[in-house]
Coordinates of C-alpha atoms and ligand atoms in Angstrom, one line a residue:
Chain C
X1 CA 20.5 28.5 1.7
X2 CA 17.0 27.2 1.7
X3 CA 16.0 24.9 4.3
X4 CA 16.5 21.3 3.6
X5 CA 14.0 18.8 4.5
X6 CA 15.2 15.0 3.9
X7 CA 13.1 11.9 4.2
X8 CA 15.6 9.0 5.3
X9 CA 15.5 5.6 6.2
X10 CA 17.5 2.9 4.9
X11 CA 14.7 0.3 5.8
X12 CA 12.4 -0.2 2.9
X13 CA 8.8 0.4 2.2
X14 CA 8.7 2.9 5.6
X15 CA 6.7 5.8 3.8
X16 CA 9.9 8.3 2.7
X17 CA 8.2 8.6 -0.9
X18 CA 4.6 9.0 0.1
X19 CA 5.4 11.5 3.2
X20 CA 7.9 13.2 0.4
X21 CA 4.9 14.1 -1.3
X22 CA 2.8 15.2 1.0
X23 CA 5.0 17.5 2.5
X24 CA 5.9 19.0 -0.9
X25 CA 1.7 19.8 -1.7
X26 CA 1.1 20.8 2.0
X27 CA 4.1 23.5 1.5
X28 CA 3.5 24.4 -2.3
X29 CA -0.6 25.2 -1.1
X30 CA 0.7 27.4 2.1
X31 CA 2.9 29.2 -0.8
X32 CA 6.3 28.2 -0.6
X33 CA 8.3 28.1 -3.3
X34 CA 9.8 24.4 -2.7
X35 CA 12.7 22.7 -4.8
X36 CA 12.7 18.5 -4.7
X37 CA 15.5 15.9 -5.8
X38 CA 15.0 12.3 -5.4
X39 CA 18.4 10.4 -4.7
X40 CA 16.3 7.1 -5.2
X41 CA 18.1 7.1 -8.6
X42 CA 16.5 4.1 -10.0
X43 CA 13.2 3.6 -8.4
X44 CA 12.6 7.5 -8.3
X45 CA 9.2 7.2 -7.0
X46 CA 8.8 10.7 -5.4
X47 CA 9.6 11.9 -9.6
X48 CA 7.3 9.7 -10.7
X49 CA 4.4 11.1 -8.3
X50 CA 5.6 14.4 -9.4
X51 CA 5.8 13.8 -13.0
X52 CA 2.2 11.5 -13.4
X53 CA 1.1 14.9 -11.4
X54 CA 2.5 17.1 -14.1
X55 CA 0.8 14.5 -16.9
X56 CA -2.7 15.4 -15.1
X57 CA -2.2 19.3 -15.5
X58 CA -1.6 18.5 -19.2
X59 CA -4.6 16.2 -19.5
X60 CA -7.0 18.7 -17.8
X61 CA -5.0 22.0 -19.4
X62 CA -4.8 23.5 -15.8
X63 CA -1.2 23.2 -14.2
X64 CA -0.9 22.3 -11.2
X65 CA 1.4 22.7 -8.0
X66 CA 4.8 21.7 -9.3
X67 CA 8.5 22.0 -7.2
X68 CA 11.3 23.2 -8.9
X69 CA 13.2 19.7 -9.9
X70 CA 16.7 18.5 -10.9
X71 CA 18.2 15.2 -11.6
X72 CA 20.7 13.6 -10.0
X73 CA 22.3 11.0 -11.8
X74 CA 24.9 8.0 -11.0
X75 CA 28.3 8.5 -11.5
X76 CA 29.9 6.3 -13.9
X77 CA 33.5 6.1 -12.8
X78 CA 34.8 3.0 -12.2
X79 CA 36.5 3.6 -8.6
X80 CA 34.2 3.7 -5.9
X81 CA 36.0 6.6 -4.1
X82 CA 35.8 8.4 -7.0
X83 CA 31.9 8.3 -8.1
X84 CA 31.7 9.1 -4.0
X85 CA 33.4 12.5 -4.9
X86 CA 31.4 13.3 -7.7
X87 CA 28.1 12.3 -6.5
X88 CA 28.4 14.4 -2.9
X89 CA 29.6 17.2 -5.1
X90 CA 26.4 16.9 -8.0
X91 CA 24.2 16.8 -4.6
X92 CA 25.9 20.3 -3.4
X93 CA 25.9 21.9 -6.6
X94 CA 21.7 20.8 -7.0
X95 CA 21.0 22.3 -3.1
X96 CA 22.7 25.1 -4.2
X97 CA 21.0 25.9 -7.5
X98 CA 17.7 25.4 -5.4
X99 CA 18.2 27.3 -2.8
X100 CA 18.0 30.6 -5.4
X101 CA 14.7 30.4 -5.7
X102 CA 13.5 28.2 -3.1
X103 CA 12.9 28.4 0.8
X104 CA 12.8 24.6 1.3
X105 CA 14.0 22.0 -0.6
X106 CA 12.5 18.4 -0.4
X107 CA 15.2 15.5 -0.5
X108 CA 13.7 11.6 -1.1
X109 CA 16.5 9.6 -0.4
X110 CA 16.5 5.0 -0.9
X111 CA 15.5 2.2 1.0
X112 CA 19.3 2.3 1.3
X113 CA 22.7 3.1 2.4
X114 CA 24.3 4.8 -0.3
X115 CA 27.0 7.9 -1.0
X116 CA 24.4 10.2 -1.7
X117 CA 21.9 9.4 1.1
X118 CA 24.6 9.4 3.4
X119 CA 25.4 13.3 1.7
X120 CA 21.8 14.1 1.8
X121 CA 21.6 13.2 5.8
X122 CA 25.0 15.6 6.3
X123 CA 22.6 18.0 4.7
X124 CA 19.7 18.0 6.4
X125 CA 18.4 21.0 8.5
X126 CA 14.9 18.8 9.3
X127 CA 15.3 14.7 9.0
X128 CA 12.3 12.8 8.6
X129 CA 12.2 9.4 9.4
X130 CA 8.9 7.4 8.6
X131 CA 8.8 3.9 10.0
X132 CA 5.9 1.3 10.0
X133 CA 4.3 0.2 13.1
X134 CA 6.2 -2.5 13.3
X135 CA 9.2 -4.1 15.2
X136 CA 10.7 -5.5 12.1
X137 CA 11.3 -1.7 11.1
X138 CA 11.9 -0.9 14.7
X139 CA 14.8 -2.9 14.5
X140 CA 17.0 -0.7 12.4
X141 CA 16.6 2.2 14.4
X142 CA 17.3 0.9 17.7
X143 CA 17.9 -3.0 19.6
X144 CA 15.4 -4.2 21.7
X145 CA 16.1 -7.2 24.3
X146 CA 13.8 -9.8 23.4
X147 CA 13.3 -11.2 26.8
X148 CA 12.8 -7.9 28.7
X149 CA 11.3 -5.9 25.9
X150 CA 13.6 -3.1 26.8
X151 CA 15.3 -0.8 24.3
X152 CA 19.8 -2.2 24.5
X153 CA 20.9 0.9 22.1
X154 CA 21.0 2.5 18.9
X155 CA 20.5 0.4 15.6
X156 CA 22.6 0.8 12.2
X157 CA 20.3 3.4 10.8
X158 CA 20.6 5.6 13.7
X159 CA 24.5 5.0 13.9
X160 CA 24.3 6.0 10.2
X161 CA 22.3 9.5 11.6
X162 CA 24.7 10.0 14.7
X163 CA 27.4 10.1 12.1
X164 CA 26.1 12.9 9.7
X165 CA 25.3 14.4 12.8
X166 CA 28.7 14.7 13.7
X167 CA 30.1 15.3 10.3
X168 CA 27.2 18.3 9.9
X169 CA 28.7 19.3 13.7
X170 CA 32.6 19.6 12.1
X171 CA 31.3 21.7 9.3
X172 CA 29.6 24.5 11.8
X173 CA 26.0 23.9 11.0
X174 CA 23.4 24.4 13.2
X175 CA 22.2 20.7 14.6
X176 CA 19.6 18.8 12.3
X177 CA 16.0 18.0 13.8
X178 CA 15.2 14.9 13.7
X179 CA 11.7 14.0 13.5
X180 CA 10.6 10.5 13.4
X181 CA 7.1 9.5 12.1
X182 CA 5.0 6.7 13.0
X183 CA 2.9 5.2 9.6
X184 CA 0.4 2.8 8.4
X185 CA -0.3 2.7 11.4
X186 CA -3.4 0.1 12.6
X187 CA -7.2 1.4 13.2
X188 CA -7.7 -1.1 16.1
X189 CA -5.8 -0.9 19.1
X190 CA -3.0 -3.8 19.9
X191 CA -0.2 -5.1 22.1
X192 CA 2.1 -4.7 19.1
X193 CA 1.0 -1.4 18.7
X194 CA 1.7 -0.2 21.9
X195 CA 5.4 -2.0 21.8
X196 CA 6.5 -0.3 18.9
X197 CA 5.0 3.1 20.7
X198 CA 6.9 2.6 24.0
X199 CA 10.0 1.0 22.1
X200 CA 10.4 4.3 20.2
X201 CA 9.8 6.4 23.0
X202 CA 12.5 5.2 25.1
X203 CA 15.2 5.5 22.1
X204 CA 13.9 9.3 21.1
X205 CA 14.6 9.7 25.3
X206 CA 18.6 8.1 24.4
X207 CA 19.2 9.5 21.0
X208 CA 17.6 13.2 20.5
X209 CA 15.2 12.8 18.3
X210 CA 10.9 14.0 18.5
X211 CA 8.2 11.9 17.6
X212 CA 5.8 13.6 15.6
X213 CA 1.6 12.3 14.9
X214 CA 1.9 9.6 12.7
X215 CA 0.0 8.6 9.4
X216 CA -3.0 5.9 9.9
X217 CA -3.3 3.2 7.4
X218 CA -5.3 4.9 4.9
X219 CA -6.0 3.9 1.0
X220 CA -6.3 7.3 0.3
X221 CA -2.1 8.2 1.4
X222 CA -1.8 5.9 -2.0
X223 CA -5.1 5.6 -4.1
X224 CA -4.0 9.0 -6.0
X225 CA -0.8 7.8 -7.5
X226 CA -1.4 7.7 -10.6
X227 CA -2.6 11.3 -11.1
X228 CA -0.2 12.7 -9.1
X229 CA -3.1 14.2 -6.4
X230 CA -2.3 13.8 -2.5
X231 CA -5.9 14.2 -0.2
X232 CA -4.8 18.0 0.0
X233 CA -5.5 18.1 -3.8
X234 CA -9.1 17.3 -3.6
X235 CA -11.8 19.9 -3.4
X236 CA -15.2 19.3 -1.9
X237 CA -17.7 18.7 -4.7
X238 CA -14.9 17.5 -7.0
X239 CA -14.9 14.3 -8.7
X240 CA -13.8 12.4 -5.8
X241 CA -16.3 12.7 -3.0
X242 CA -14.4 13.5 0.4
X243 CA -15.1 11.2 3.2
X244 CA -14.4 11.1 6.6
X245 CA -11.4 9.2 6.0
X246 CA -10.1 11.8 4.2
X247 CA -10.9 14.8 6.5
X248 CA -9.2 12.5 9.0
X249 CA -6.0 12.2 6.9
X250 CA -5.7 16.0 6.0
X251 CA -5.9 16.3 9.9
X252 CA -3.0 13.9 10.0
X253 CA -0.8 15.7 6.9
X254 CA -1.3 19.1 9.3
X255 CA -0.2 17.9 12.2
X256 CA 3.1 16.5 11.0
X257 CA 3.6 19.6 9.0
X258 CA 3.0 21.7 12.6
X259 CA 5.1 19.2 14.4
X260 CA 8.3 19.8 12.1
X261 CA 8.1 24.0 13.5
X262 CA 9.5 25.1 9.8
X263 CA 10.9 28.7 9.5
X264 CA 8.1 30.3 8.2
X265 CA 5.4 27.9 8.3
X266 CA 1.9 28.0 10.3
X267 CA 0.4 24.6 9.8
Chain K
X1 CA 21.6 -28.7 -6.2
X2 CA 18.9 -27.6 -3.7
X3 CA 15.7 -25.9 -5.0
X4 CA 16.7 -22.2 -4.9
X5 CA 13.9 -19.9 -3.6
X6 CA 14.6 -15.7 -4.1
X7 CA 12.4 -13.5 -2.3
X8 CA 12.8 -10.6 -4.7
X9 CA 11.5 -7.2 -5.5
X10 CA 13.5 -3.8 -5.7
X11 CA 10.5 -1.6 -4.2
X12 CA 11.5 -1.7 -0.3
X13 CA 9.0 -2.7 2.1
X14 CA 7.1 -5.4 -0.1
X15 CA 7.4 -7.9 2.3
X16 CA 10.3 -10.1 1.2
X17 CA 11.8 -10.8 4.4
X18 CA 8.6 -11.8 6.3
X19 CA 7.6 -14.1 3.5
X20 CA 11.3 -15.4 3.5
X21 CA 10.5 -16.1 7.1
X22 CA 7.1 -17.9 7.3
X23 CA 8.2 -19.9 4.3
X24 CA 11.4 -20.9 5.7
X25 CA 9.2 -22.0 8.9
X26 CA 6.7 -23.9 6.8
X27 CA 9.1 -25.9 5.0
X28 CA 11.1 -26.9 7.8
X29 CA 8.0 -27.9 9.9
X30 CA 6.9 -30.1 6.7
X31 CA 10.0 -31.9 7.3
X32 CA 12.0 -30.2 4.8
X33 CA 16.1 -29.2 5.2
X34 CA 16.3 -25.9 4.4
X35 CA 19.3 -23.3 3.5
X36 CA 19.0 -19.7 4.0
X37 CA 21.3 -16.8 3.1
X38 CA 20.4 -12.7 3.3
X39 CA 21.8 -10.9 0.7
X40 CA 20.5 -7.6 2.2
X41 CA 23.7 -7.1 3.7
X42 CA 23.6 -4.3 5.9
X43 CA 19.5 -4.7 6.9
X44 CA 19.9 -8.3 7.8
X45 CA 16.3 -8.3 8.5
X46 CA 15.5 -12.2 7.6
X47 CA 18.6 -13.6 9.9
X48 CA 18.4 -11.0 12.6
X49 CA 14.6 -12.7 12.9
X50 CA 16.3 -15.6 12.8
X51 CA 18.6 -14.9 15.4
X52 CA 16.1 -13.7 17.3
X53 CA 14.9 -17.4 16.6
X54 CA 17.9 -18.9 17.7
X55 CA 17.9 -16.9 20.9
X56 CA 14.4 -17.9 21.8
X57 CA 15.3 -21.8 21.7
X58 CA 18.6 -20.9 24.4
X59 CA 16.6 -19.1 26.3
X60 CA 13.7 -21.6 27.2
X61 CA 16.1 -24.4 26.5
X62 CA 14.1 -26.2 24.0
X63 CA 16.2 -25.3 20.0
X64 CA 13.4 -24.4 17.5
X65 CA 13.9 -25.7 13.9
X66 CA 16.5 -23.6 12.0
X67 CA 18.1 -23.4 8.7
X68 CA 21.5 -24.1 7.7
X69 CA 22.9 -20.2 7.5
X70 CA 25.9 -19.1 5.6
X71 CA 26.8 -14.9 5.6
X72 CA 28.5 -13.8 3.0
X73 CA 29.7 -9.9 3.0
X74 CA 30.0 -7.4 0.3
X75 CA 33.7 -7.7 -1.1
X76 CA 36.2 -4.9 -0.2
X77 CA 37.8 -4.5 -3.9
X78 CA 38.2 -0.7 -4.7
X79 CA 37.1 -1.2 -8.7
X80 CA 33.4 -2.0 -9.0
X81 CA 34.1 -4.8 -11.8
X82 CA 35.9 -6.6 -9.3
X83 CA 34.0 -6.4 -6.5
X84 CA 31.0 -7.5 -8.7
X85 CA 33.1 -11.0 -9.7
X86 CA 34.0 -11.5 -6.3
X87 CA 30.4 -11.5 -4.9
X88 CA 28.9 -13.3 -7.7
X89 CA 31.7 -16.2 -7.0
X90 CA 30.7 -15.9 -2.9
X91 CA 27.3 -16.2 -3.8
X92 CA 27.6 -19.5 -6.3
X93 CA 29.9 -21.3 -3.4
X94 CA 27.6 -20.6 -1.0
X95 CA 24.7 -22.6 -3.0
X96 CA 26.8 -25.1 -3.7
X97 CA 27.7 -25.7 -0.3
X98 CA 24.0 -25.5 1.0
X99 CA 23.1 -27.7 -2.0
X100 CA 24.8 -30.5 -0.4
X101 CA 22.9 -30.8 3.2
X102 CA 19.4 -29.1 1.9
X103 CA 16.6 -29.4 -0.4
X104 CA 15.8 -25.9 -0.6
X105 CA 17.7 -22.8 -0.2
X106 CA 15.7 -19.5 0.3
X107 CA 17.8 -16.3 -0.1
X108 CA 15.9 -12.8 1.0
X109 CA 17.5 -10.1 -1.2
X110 CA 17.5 -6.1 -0.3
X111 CA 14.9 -3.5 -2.1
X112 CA 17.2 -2.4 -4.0
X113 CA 19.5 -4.1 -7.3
X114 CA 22.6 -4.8 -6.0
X115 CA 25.1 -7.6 -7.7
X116 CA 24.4 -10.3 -5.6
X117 CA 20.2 -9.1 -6.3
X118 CA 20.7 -9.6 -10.1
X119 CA 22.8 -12.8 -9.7
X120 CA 20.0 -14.2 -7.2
X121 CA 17.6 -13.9 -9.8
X122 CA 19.6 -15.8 -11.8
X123 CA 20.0 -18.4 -9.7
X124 CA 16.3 -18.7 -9.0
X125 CA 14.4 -21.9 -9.8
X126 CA 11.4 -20.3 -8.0
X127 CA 11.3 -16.2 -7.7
X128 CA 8.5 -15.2 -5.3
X129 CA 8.1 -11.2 -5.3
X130 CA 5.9 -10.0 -2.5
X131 CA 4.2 -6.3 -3.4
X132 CA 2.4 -3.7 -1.8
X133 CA -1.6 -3.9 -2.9
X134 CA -0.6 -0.3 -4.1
X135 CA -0.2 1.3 -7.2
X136 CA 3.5 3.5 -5.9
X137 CA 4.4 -0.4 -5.6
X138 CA 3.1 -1.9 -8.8
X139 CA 5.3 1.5 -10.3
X140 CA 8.1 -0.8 -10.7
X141 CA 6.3 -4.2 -12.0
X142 CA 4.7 -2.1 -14.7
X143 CA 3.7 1.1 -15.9
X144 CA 0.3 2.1 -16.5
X145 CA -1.5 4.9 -18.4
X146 CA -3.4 7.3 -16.3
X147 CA -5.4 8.2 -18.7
X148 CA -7.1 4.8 -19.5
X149 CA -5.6 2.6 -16.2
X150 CA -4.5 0.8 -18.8
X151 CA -0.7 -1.2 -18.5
X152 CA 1.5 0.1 -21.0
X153 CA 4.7 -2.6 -20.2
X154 CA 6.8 -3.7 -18.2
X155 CA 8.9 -1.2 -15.7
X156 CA 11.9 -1.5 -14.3
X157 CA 11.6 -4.6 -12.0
X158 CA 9.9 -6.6 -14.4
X159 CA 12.7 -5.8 -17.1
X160 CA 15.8 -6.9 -14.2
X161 CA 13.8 -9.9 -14.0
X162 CA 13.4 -10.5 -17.7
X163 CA 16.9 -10.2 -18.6
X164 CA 17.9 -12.8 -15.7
X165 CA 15.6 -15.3 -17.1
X166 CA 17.6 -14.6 -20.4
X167 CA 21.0 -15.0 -18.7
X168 CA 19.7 -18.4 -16.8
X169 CA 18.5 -19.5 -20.3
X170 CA 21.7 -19.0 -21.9
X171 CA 23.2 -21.1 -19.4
X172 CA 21.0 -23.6 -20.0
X173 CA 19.0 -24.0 -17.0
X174 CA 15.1 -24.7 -16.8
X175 CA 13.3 -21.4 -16.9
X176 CA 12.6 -19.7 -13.4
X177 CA 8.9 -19.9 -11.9
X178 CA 7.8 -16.4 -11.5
X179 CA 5.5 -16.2 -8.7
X180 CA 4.1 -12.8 -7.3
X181 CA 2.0 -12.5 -3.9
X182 CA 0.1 -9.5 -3.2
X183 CA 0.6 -8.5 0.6
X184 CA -0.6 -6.4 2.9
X185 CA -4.0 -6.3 1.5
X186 CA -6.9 -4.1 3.2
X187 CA -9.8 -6.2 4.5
X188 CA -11.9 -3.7 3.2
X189 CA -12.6 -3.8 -0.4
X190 CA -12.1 -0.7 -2.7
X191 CA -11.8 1.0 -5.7
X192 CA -8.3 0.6 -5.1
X193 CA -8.1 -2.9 -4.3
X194 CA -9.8 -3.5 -7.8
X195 CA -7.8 -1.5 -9.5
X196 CA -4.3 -3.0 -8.2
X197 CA -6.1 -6.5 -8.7
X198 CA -6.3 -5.6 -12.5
X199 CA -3.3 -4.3 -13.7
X200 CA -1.1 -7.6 -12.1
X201 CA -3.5 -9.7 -14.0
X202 CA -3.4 -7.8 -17.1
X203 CA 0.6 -7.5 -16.5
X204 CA 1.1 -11.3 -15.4
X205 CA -0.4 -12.2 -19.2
X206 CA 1.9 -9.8 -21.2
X207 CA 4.8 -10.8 -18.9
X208 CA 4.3 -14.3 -17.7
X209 CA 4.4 -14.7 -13.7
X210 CA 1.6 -16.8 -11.7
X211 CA -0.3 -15.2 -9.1
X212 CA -0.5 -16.7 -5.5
X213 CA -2.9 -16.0 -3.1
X214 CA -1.9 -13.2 -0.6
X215 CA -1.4 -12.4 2.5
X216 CA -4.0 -10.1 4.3
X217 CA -2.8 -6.8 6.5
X218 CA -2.4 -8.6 9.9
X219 CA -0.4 -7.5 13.0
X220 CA 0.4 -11.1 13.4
X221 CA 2.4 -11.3 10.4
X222 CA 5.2 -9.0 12.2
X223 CA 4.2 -9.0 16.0
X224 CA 6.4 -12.0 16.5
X225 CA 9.6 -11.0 15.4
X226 CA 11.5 -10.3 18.7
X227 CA 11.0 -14.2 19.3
X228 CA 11.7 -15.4 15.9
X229 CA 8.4 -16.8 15.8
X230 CA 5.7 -16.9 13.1
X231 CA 2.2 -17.7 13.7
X232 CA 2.8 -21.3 12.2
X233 CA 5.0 -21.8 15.7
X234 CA 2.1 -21.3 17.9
X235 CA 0.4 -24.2 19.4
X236 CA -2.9 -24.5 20.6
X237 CA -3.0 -24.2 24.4
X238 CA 0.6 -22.2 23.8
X239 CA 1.3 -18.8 25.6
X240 CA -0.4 -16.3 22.8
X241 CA -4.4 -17.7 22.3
X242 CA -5.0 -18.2 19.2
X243 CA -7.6 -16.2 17.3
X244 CA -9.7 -16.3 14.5
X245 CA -6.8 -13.9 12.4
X246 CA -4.0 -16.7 13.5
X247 CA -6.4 -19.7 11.7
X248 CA -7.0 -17.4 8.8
X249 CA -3.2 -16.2 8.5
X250 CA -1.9 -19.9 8.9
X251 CA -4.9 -20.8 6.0
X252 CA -3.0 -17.7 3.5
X253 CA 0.8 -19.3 4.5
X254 CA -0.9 -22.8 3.4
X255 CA -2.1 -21.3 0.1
X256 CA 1.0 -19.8 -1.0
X257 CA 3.0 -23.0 -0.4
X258 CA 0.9 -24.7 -2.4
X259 CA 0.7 -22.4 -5.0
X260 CA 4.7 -22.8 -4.9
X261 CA 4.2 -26.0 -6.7
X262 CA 7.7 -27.1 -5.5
X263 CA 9.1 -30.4 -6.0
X264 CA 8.0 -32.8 -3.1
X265 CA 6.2 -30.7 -1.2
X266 CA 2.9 -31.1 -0.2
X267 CA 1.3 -28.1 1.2
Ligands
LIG1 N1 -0.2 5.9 5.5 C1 -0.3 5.1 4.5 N2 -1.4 4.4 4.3 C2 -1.5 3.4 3.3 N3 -0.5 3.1 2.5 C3 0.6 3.7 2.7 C4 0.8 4.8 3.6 N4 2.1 5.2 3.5 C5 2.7 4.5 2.5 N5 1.8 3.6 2.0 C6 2.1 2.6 0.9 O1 3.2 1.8 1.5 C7 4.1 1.5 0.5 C8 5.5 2.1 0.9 O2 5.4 3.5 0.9 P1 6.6 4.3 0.2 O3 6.9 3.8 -1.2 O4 6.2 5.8 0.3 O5 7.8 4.0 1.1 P2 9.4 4.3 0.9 O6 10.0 4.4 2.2 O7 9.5 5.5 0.0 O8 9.8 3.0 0.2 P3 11.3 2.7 -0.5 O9 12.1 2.2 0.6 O10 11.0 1.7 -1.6 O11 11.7 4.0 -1.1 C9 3.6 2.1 -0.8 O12 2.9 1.1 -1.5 C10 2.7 3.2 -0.4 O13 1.6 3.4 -1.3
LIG2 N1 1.0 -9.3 5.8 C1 1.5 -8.4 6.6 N2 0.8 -7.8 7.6 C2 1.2 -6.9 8.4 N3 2.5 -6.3 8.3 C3 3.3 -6.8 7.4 C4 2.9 -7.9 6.5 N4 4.0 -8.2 5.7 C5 5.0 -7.3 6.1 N5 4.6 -6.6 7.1 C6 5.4 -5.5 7.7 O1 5.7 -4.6 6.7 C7 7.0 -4.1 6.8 C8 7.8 -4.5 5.5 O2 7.9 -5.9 5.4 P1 9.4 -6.5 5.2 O3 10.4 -5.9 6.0 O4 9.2 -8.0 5.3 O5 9.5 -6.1 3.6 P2 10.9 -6.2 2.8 O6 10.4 -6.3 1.4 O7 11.7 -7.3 3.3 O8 11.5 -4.8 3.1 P3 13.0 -4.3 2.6 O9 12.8 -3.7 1.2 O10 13.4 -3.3 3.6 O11 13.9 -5.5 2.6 C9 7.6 -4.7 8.0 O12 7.4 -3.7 9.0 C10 6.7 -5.9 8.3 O13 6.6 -6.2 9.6
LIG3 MG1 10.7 5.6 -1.7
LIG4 MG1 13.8 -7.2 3.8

């Protein structure tokens, strides 16, 4: 089976899509043939990088980097327990189709609990878990004590993770590694920033999972969007003039991509 | 009945809940009762900052202004259908019953469309939607050619909210005041800033929603959560000093209550 690589967290807005992305081009340019599925079924932003990306190839006449996709879509059955069935088994039928020609898969899951994020966090050989530099997002991973500052336990999300740990445990698999990744996160140093830092240190100490070097808050991570280009797209001397910034940024993609030890993969 | 206030928008992260918060605190402070319900059922981000609130006040022994608070939870029913009635019925009592003690109600939705998201919008005499100054956000406000940066329509959000309005026509209510607030923005300018800038004006014409002033990227917008606070709590001679960012922040709250328009308030 090829390796899968989810980006999950149910709180919104964290950076799932846009680290989704950036993992896919970093692995397509190293050579990899990668497959991608976006459970975000309605919103289906990591497709609809992909698919303004595929619009630019046809504009310019030169494909570009593309991962093998397929669709996933709701079920319609009226019982709940029954569109859980047939979406967990339309999510294992799609991993499987991929892994024949691919050696990772990319998952994109909602800002959400649903059946098939829930499936796609059984499934995951690496979990990534982006989070903004903020406490607000802090909270869903783990509770902090407001008076002392110190970390009290485990939040819904990660009680969410413990449990597809334990289901992906039952069913023999080898244990998931779970990589949470700091983003947007601030130029100028502050109080708040070192909170979140310490906060999420002491819960990776309780729960098992590694912190990997973040994303800063860069325009660049989203100014591309519409042509479906990440920073690792860009050439010197193209159209877009490269900057520090985005030397910077390209530093940043690397280092997450060398933090996450893939089978197969020098960053 | 009570002024209803829906912090909407189906892209996660936008910044629902923190505007829920610092206009919750704003109204109150001018004197206004205020209701408050979360319909993001599992995050509970907007009343666990205001639990955090409540805590704050027991622990220093002086009760900080609050809203009246009623939870409702997702029904149990097996068949969707059902379910759906019984939320949309959990939903309607609960602004009844805040109508009676409150002025305003503000209800914080999830980033995603659930029943009880839709049925909010219905009920919306004011519908504020908070968005990334990002083109992955403005994705689901409208779509846009790449070619030309041109806006084609509406997308996906914009449409949810267009067939509410219809429904909340059809029931003869006064048409909803569609008010989006750009947030997060850089405090540099750039291409990108420009860009997103256009394509809300040119959507808010074909579309019809006001624009409010936004809020800027500033850590103090989340560093107070663990208290419950917002920066329209702090005082002058107070624990936190208060910094040229706090006067400016408190200036961009001031703005967006005015822009509100809302019946007797004056910002
Ligand atoms: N490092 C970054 N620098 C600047 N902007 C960023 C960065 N990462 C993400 N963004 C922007 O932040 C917003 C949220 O990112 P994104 O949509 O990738 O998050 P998500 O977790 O996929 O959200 P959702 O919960 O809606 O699926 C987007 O507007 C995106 O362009
Ligand atoms: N103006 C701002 N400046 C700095 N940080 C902000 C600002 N507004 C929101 N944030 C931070 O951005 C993140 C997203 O904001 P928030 O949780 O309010 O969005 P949301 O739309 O409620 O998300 P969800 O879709 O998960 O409900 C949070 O970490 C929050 O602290
Ligand atoms: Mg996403
Ligand atoms: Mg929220």
């Amino acid at each position: 089976q090829a390796h899968v690589i989810v980006l999950g967290n149910e709180k919104g807005g964290a950076g799932k899509s846009t680290a989704a992305m950036h993992l896919f081009v970093a692995l397509a340019r190293a050579g990899h043939r990668v497959g991608a599925l976006d459970l975000d079924l309605r919103q289906q932003s990591f497709f609809r990088y992909l698919q303004n990306r595929e619009a630019l190839g046809q504009r310019v006449g030169k494909p570009l980097l593309m991962p093998e996709r397929i669709t996933i879509s709701a079920s319609r059955a009226a019982l709940r327990e029954q569109a859980a069935e047939e979406e967990r088994a339309a999510l294992a039928g799609a991993i499987a189709q991929l892994s024949e020609t691919c050696g990772f898969v990319v998952v994109d899951t909602p800002g959400a609990v649903t059946t098939l994020s829930e499936a796609a966090h059984v499934a995951a050989d690496t979990l990534i878990t982006p989070i903004n530099d903020s406490l607000v997002d802090f909270d869903l991973l783990g509770r902090v004590d407001p008076a002392t500052g110190k970390v009290t336990g485990p939040s819904i999300y990660a009680e969410m993770v413990w449990s597809a740990r334990q289901r992906r445990a039952a069913s023999g698999r080898l244990p998931m590694d779970w990589v949470v990744l700091r983003n947007r996160i601030s130029m100028l140093e502050s109080r708040n920033k070192r909170k979140v830092g310490k906060v999420i240190e002491e819960l990776s100490r309780r729960i098992g999972f590694r912190i990997a070097p973040g994303f800063s808050e860069r325009v660049i991570f989203r100014e591309l969007f519409l042509n479906g280009l990440t920073l690792l797209d860009l050439k010197q001397g193209g159209a877009i003039s490269i900057t520090m910034s985005h030397v910077a940024a390209r530093q940043e993609v690397r280092d997450m991509v060398k933090a996450l030890n893939l089978p197969g993969v020098d960053a």
